[in-house]
Tab-separated table of C-alpha atoms in Angstrom:
chain	number	residue	atom	x	y	z
A	1	MET	CA	10.350	21.552	-12.424
A	2	SER	CA	12.266	21.612	-9.152
A	3	HIS	CA	14.883	19.186	-7.904
A	4	GLU	CA	12.587	18.495	-4.941
A	5	GLN	CA	9.784	17.489	-7.283
A	6	GLN	CA	12.184	15.123	-9.016
A	7	ILE	CA	13.059	13.480	-5.699
A	8	SER	CA	9.393	13.064	-4.680
A	9	THR	CA	8.396	11.567	-8.026
A	10	GLY	CA	11.361	9.213	-7.791
A	11	LEU	CA	10.252	7.997	-4.352
A	12	ILE	CA	6.757	7.245	-5.602
A	13	LEU	CA	8.102	5.377	-8.643
A	14	ASP	CA	10.515	3.449	-6.399
A	15	ALA	CA	7.615	2.365	-4.180
A	16	TRP	CA	5.658	1.159	-7.227
A	17	ASN	CA	8.676	-0.746	-8.586
A	18	LEU	CA	9.324	-2.342	-5.206
A	19	GLN	CA	5.775	-3.675	-4.916
A	20	ILE	CA	5.847	-4.934	-8.529
A	21	LYS	CA	9.093	-6.762	-7.741
A	22	ARG	CA	7.574	-8.310	-4.612
A	23	ALA	CA	4.541	-9.409	-6.591
A	24	ASN	CA	6.706	-10.931	-9.338
A	25	ASN	CA	8.754	-12.816	-6.759
A	26	LEU	CA	5.595	-14.114	-5.092
A	27	PHE	CA	3.898	-15.171	-8.351
A	28	ASN	CA	7.094	-16.991	-9.367
A	29	TYR	CA	7.394	-18.651	-5.973
A	30	LEU	CA	3.814	-19.922	-5.686
A	31	SER	CA	2.987	-23.212	-7.383
A	32	ALA	CA	0.035	-23.563	-9.769
A	33	GLU	CA	-1.780	-25.469	-7.012
A	34	GLN	CA	-1.147	-22.743	-4.454
A	35	LEU	CA	-2.443	-20.110	-6.890
A	36	GLN	CA	-5.598	-22.188	-7.396
A	37	SER	CA	-6.327	-22.206	-3.666
A	38	GLU	CA	-8.210	-19.578	-1.651
A	39	ILE	CA	-6.336	-16.966	0.384
A	40	ALA	CA	-8.703	-17.820	3.278
A	41	PRO	CA	-11.810	-20.047	3.478
A	42	ASP	CA	-14.481	-18.862	1.004
A	43	ARG	CA	-12.350	-15.943	-0.171
A	44	ASN	CA	-10.729	-15.123	-3.513
A	45	ARG	CA	-8.355	-17.603	-5.097
A	46	GLY	CA	-4.791	-16.540	-5.867
A	47	VAL	CA	-5.434	-16.865	-9.584
A	48	TYR	CA	-8.381	-14.474	-9.346
A	49	LEU	CA	-6.196	-11.867	-7.623
A	50	LEU	CA	-3.518	-12.347	-10.304
A	51	GLY	CA	-6.144	-11.628	-12.986
A	52	HIS	CA	-7.639	-8.770	-10.945
A	53	LEU	CA	-4.291	-7.016	-10.503
A	54	THR	CA	-3.470	-7.535	-14.202
A	55	ALA	CA	-6.792	-6.024	-15.292
A	56	VAL	CA	-6.477	-3.064	-12.904
A	57	HIS	CA	-2.915	-2.336	-14.036
A	58	ASP	CA	-4.030	-2.633	-17.654
A	59	THR	CA	-6.635	0.100	-17.050
A	60	MET	CA	-3.765	2.387	-15.999
A	61	LEU	CA	-2.483	2.481	-19.603
A	62	PRO	CA	-5.349	4.612	-20.984
A	63	LEU	CA	-6.012	6.308	-17.624
A	64	LEU	CA	-2.456	7.682	-17.636
A	65	ASN	CA	-2.747	8.430	-21.370
A	66	LEU	CA	0.110	6.058	-22.203
A	67	ASN	CA	-1.350	3.325	-24.394
A	68	GLU	CA	-4.493	1.494	-25.395
A	69	ARG	CA	-5.671	-1.394	-23.251
A	70	LEU	CA	-3.803	-4.658	-23.892
A	71	TYR	CA	-6.375	-7.065	-22.396
A	72	PRO	CA	-9.752	-5.324	-22.001
A	73	LEU	CA	-11.569	-8.676	-21.958
A	74	LEU	CA	-10.168	-9.373	-18.483
A	75	ASP	CA	-12.451	-6.771	-16.858
A	76	ASN	CA	-15.606	-8.841	-17.077
A	77	ILE	CA	-14.038	-11.795	-15.257
A	78	PHE	CA	-11.658	-10.030	-12.854
A	79	ILE	CA	-13.144	-6.599	-12.067
A	80	GLU	CA	-16.867	-6.587	-12.768
A	81	ASN	CA	-17.609	-10.024	-11.295
A	82	PRO	CA	-16.438	-11.827	-8.172
A	83	ASP	CA	-14.300	-14.964	-8.188
A	84	LYS	CA	-15.943	-18.204	-9.316
A	85	SER	CA	-18.522	-16.424	-11.502
A	86	PHE	CA	-17.295	-18.221	-14.619
A	87	ALA	CA	-16.630	-21.886	-15.361
A	88	MET	CA	-13.975	-20.943	-17.913
A	89	MET	CA	-11.177	-18.471	-17.361
A	90	PRO	CA	-7.654	-17.860	-18.730
A	91	SER	CA	-4.991	-20.325	-17.560
A	92	THR	CA	-2.551	-19.343	-14.817
A	93	HIS	CA	0.202	-19.570	-17.418
A	94	ASP	CA	-1.555	-17.075	-19.682
A	95	LEU	CA	-2.436	-14.753	-16.800
A	96	LYS	CA	1.210	-14.632	-15.734
A	97	PHE	CA	2.129	-13.715	-19.315
A	98	TYR	CA	-0.501	-10.929	-19.382
A	99	TRP	CA	0.675	-9.708	-15.954
A	100	ASN	CA	4.237	-9.349	-17.212
A	101	GLN	CA	3.203	-7.736	-20.500
A	102	VAL	CA	1.101	-5.104	-18.757
A	103	ASN	CA	3.721	-4.191	-16.159
A	104	GLU	CA	6.537	-4.142	-18.703
A	105	THR	CA	4.483	-1.843	-20.952
A	106	LEU	CA	3.842	0.472	-18.004
A	107	ALA	CA	7.539	0.442	-17.063
A	108	ALA	CA	8.619	1.267	-20.632
A	109	LYS	CA	6.166	4.160	-20.804
A	110	PHE	CA	7.128	5.442	-17.347
A	111	THR	CA	10.769	5.874	-18.372
A	112	ARG	CA	9.676	8.453	-20.948
A	113	LEU	CA	7.781	10.611	-18.461
A	114	GLU	CA	9.383	13.647	-16.860
A	115	PRO	CA	8.463	14.627	-13.277
A	116	SER	CA	6.287	17.430	-14.709
A	117	ASP	CA	4.350	14.895	-16.831
A	118	TRP	CA	3.285	13.074	-13.668
A	119	LEU	CA	1.461	16.179	-12.471
A	120	LYS	CA	-0.670	16.380	-15.609
A	121	LYS	CA	-4.282	15.341	-15.400
A	122	HIS	CA	-5.316	11.740	-15.746
A	123	ASN	CA	-7.864	10.755	-18.376
A	124	GLU	CA	-10.959	10.568	-16.201
A	125	VAL	CA	-11.007	14.261	-15.335
A	126	ASN	CA	-11.734	17.051	-17.792
A	127	ALA	CA	-9.557	20.140	-18.170
A	128	GLU	CA	-12.018	22.427	-16.411
A	129	ASP	CA	-12.376	20.277	-13.298
A	130	PHE	CA	-8.625	19.694	-13.221
A	131	LYS	CA	-8.022	23.428	-12.773
A	132	LYS	CA	-9.980	23.264	-9.519
A	133	GLU	CA	-8.699	19.816	-8.503
A	134	PRO	CA	-5.009	19.595	-9.468
A	135	HIS	CA	-4.561	16.479	-7.299
A	136	ARG	CA	-6.441	14.453	-9.929
A	137	ASN	CA	-3.178	13.798	-11.722
A	138	ARG	CA	-1.187	10.792	-12.893
A	139	LEU	CA	0.960	10.711	-9.771
A	140	ASN	CA	-2.133	10.247	-7.624
A	141	VAL	CA	-3.195	7.271	-9.737
A	142	LEU	CA	0.237	5.701	-9.269
A	143	ILE	CA	0.178	6.205	-5.477
A	144	ASN	CA	-3.283	4.682	-5.173
A	145	ARG	CA	-2.509	1.703	-7.418
A	146	THR	CA	0.652	1.002	-5.406
A	147	ASN	CA	-1.441	0.787	-2.234
A	148	HIS	CA	-3.978	-1.376	-4.051
A	149	LEU	CA	-1.180	-3.772	-5.014
A	150	SER	CA	0.176	-3.839	-1.428
A	151	TYR	CA	-3.332	-4.608	-0.139
A	152	HIS	CA	-3.647	-7.706	-2.325
A	153	LEU	CA	-0.018	-8.753	-1.732
A	154	GLY	CA	-0.877	-8.971	1.966
A	155	GLN	CA	-3.529	-11.498	0.951
A	156	LEU	CA	-1.496	-13.406	-1.660
A	157	THR	CA	1.302	-14.034	0.824
A	158	LEU	CA	-1.157	-16.197	2.782
A	159	LEU	CA	-0.932	-18.759	-0.030
A	160	LYS	CA	2.650	-19.621	0.957
A	161	ASN	CA	3.059	-23.012	2.614
A	162	LYS	CA	-0.342	-24.094	1.396
A	163	SER	CA	-0.384	-27.485	-0.265
B	1	MET	CA	9.771	24.985	-2.334
B	2	SER	CA	7.751	24.715	-5.524
B	3	HIS	CA	3.993	24.525	-5.945
B	4	GLU	CA	4.544	21.137	-7.617
B	5	GLN	CA	6.361	19.832	-4.559
B	6	GLN	CA	3.438	20.992	-2.430
B	7	ILE	CA	1.004	19.040	-4.610
B	8	SER	CA	3.112	15.852	-4.483
B	9	THR	CA	3.528	15.992	-0.712
B	10	GLY	CA	-0.209	16.568	-0.373
B	11	LEU	CA	-0.962	13.461	-2.450
B	12	ILE	CA	1.271	11.306	-0.275
B	13	LEU	CA	-0.290	12.675	2.919
B	14	ASP	CA	-3.777	12.141	1.467
B	15	ALA	CA	-2.924	8.501	0.746
B	16	TRP	CA	-1.698	8.009	4.331
B	17	ASN	CA	-4.823	9.651	5.775
B	18	LEU	CA	-7.082	7.539	3.560
B	19	GLN	CA	-5.518	4.278	4.732
B	20	ILE	CA	-5.651	5.404	8.376
B	21	LYS	CA	-9.345	6.196	7.936
B	22	ARG	CA	-9.983	2.777	6.371
B	23	ALA	CA	-8.140	1.102	9.229
B	24	ASN	CA	-10.115	3.068	11.844
B	25	ASN	CA	-13.388	2.125	10.160
B	26	LEU	CA	-12.377	-1.526	10.068
B	27	PHE	CA	-11.184	-1.634	13.698
B	28	ASN	CA	-14.455	-0.006	14.768
B	29	TYR	CA	-16.504	-2.394	12.655
B	30	LEU	CA	-14.886	-5.645	13.805
B	31	SER	CA	-16.150	-7.188	17.035
B	32	ALA	CA	-13.785	-8.187	19.851
B	33	GLU	CA	-14.364	-11.821	18.849
B	34	GLN	CA	-13.526	-11.148	15.215
B	35	LEU	CA	-10.322	-9.365	16.235
B	36	GLN	CA	-9.361	-12.380	18.352
B	37	SER	CA	-9.660	-14.713	15.388
B	38	GLU	CA	-6.995	-15.513	12.790
B	39	ILE	CA	-7.004	-13.816	9.384
B	40	ALA	CA	-6.506	-17.319	7.881
B	41	PRO	CA	-5.858	-20.731	9.460
B	42	ASP	CA	-2.631	-20.647	11.565
B	43	ARG	CA	-1.935	-17.030	10.628
B	44	ASN	CA	-1.818	-13.835	12.688
B	45	ARG	CA	-4.823	-12.837	14.759
B	46	GLY	CA	-6.476	-9.472	14.125
B	47	VAL	CA	-5.436	-8.253	17.561
B	48	TYR	CA	-1.789	-9.031	16.796
B	49	LEU	CA	-1.958	-6.966	13.597
B	50	LEU	CA	-3.610	-4.112	15.535
B	51	GLY	CA	-0.696	-4.165	17.992
B	52	HIS	CA	1.855	-4.588	15.185
B	53	LEU	CA	0.563	-1.586	13.233
B	54	THR	CA	0.422	0.495	16.432
B	55	ALA	CA	4.033	-0.360	17.310
B	56	VAL	CA	5.287	0.305	13.768
B	57	HIS	CA	3.492	3.661	13.612
B	58	ASP	CA	4.857	4.528	17.065
B	59	THR	CA	8.413	3.997	15.758
B	60	MET	CA	7.672	6.666	13.142
B	61	LEU	CA	7.608	9.365	15.845
B	62	PRO	CA	11.369	9.279	16.568
B	63	LEU	CA	12.263	8.119	13.039
B	64	LEU	CA	10.677	11.285	11.624
B	65	ASN	CA	12.169	13.328	14.453
B	66	LEU	CA	8.744	14.351	15.734
B	67	ASN	CA	8.396	12.924	19.220
B	68	GLU	CA	9.629	10.300	21.649
B	69	ARG	CA	8.053	6.855	21.507
B	70	LEU	CA	4.684	6.627	23.258
B	71	TYR	CA	4.557	2.832	23.737
B	72	PRO	CA	8.037	1.320	23.272
B	73	LEU	CA	7.065	-1.776	25.263
B	74	LEU	CA	4.853	-2.923	22.371
B	75	ASP	CA	7.872	-3.815	20.210
B	76	ASN	CA	8.762	-6.985	22.077
B	77	ILE	CA	5.282	-8.450	21.658
B	78	PHE	CA	4.266	-7.050	18.276
B	79	ILE	CA	7.454	-6.548	16.230
B	80	GLU	CA	10.259	-8.701	17.616
B	81	ASN	CA	8.162	-11.802	18.213
B	82	PRO	CA	5.446	-13.559	16.221
B	83	ASP	CA	1.824	-13.846	17.316
B	84	LYS	CA	1.053	-16.196	20.240
B	85	SER	CA	4.547	-15.884	21.737
B	86	PHE	CA	3.143	-14.504	24.994
B	87	ALA	CA	0.357	-15.709	27.272
B	88	MET	CA	-0.341	-12.134	28.395
B	89	MET	CA	-0.772	-9.175	26.119
B	90	PRO	CA	-2.571	-5.798	26.232
B	91	SER	CA	-6.361	-5.952	25.895
B	92	THR	CA	-8.014	-5.120	22.583
B	93	HIS	CA	-9.569	-2.111	24.309
B	94	ASP	CA	-6.153	-0.794	25.365
B	95	LEU	CA	-4.595	-1.519	21.963
B	96	LYS	CA	-7.332	0.484	20.238
B	97	PHE	CA	-6.593	3.359	22.616
B	98	TYR	CA	-2.853	3.163	21.852
B	99	TRP	CA	-3.593	2.944	18.119
B	100	ASN	CA	-5.609	6.153	18.230
B	101	GLN	CA	-3.091	7.970	20.432
B	102	VAL	CA	-0.199	7.150	18.115
B	103	ASN	CA	-2.010	8.149	14.915
B	104	GLU	CA	-3.426	11.317	16.453
B	105	THR	CA	0.045	12.307	17.642
B	106	LEU	CA	1.442	11.707	14.151
B	107	ALA	CA	-1.409	13.719	12.589
B	108	ALA	CA	-0.858	16.650	14.960
B	109	LYS	CA	2.873	16.684	14.200
B	110	PHE	CA	2.308	16.324	10.450
B	111	THR	CA	0.227	19.528	10.322
B	112	ARG	CA	3.286	21.486	11.455
B	113	LEU	CA	5.550	20.186	8.697
B	114	GLU	CA	6.111	22.146	5.516
B	115	PRO	CA	6.665	20.311	2.199
B	116	SER	CA	10.398	21.085	2.495
B	117	ASP	CA	10.524	19.424	5.947
B	118	TRP	CA	9.380	16.158	4.415
B	119	LEU	CA	12.489	16.048	2.244
B	120	LYS	CA	14.810	16.282	5.261
B	121	LYS	CA	16.615	13.163	6.344
B	122	HIS	CA	15.004	10.654	8.651
B	123	ASN	CA	16.726	9.690	11.879
B	124	GLU	CA	18.325	6.436	10.815
B	125	VAL	CA	20.646	8.008	8.258
B	126	ASN	CA	23.577	10.275	9.122
B	127	ALA	CA	24.182	13.639	7.454
B	128	GLU	CA	27.098	12.378	5.360
B	129	ASP	CA	25.242	9.418	3.873
B	130	PHE	CA	22.178	11.579	3.308
B	131	LYS	CA	24.163	13.827	0.954
B	132	LYS	CA	24.744	10.818	-1.284
B	133	GLU	CA	21.295	9.269	-0.725
B	134	PRO	CA	18.741	12.103	-0.594
B	135	HIS	CA	15.870	9.639	-0.986
B	136	ARG	CA	16.390	8.527	2.629
B	137	ASN	CA	14.029	11.253	3.775
B	138	ARG	CA	10.848	11.519	5.815
B	139	LEU	CA	8.598	11.380	2.768
B	140	ASN	CA	10.029	7.983	1.847
B	141	VAL	CA	9.218	6.665	5.321
B	142	LEU	CA	5.639	7.881	4.967
B	143	ILE	CA	5.205	6.255	1.530
B	144	ASN	CA	6.562	2.933	2.761
B	145	ARG	CA	4.495	2.911	5.941
B	146	THR	CA	1.355	3.656	3.931
B	147	ASN	CA	2.012	0.575	1.805
B	148	HIS	CA	2.748	-1.441	4.947
B	149	LEU	CA	-0.635	-0.402	6.329
B	150	SER	CA	-2.405	-1.299	3.056
B	151	TYR	CA	-0.712	-4.721	3.097
B	152	HIS	CA	-2.109	-5.565	6.532
B	153	LEU	CA	-5.506	-3.991	5.764
B	154	GLY	CA	-5.832	-6.510	2.949
B	155	GLN	CA	-5.440	-9.188	5.625
B	156	LEU	CA	-7.601	-7.588	8.325
B	157	THR	CA	-10.541	-7.277	5.945
B	158	LEU	CA	-10.668	-11.094	5.874
B	159	LEU	CA	-11.959	-10.969	9.471
B	160	LYS	CA	-15.291	-9.529	8.300
B	161	ASN	CA	-18.207	-11.950	8.467
B	162	LYS	CA	-16.242	-14.240	10.765
B	163	SER	CA	-18.151	-15.332	13.836
């Protein structure tokens, strides 16, 4: 594996870590009331996006072949159904705990991966297809999930200064 | 330059192109009235974010050592000052034209870069510092600007279904 490949992988990991740090800062900054409010009229609540991001990051564990799911029950509430579909959902306190557990598990697993490991196939492509489509690798998943996180951070930041 | 490095650079370019395509689709979909409205109460208008993204992408031309600025006058309105600072600003029609010109210029220049070119220093770091900090390269700029675009796309999408 080349030095150049090491640099590129490092940049992509740095971008992921930066967005995770921004998200952590924002979730710590926002009050429980702010997280309960909508990012814009009739749009998702902050707490739904917190659960959504947690569930999506949790799916990365098996997708990147790193670990089993930690909180598979989140998918029904936060991926498969829109906000306000359920009268009962996990508390903000619990969701913040899940969010940290998932991202810390990812971070611990990431430290054990070499640059070459990032170019291996992810778990939703079979070996035959991967030969023809080598871009369907772990690094691609990480790039796309980083942009997904940035997308929702742009929305969550709108909760600042809301009473 | 290794085959692996080629794959990684391709993934990062693909992510940029995907977000540009999503932005183009959204800017084409939104009406002039929707673009004039705020993404959330007392927040930036769509048209401000269109100008902001255009100006930021325009700064990439010299930063990546590809071209002179096309529209340097946008910075005062769309980077250095917040929305609604000026009574007069370019029309939405003109901003869409600038947006396309800037991104098409970037795309044309990108096709001439080899994977190894992307690891060269960007223009805001000097050669001496770059030896110590090889991550301050063009590829890093592209990754960060892609996330910046995703961040604002998450906001612009809130303009859909607004009258």
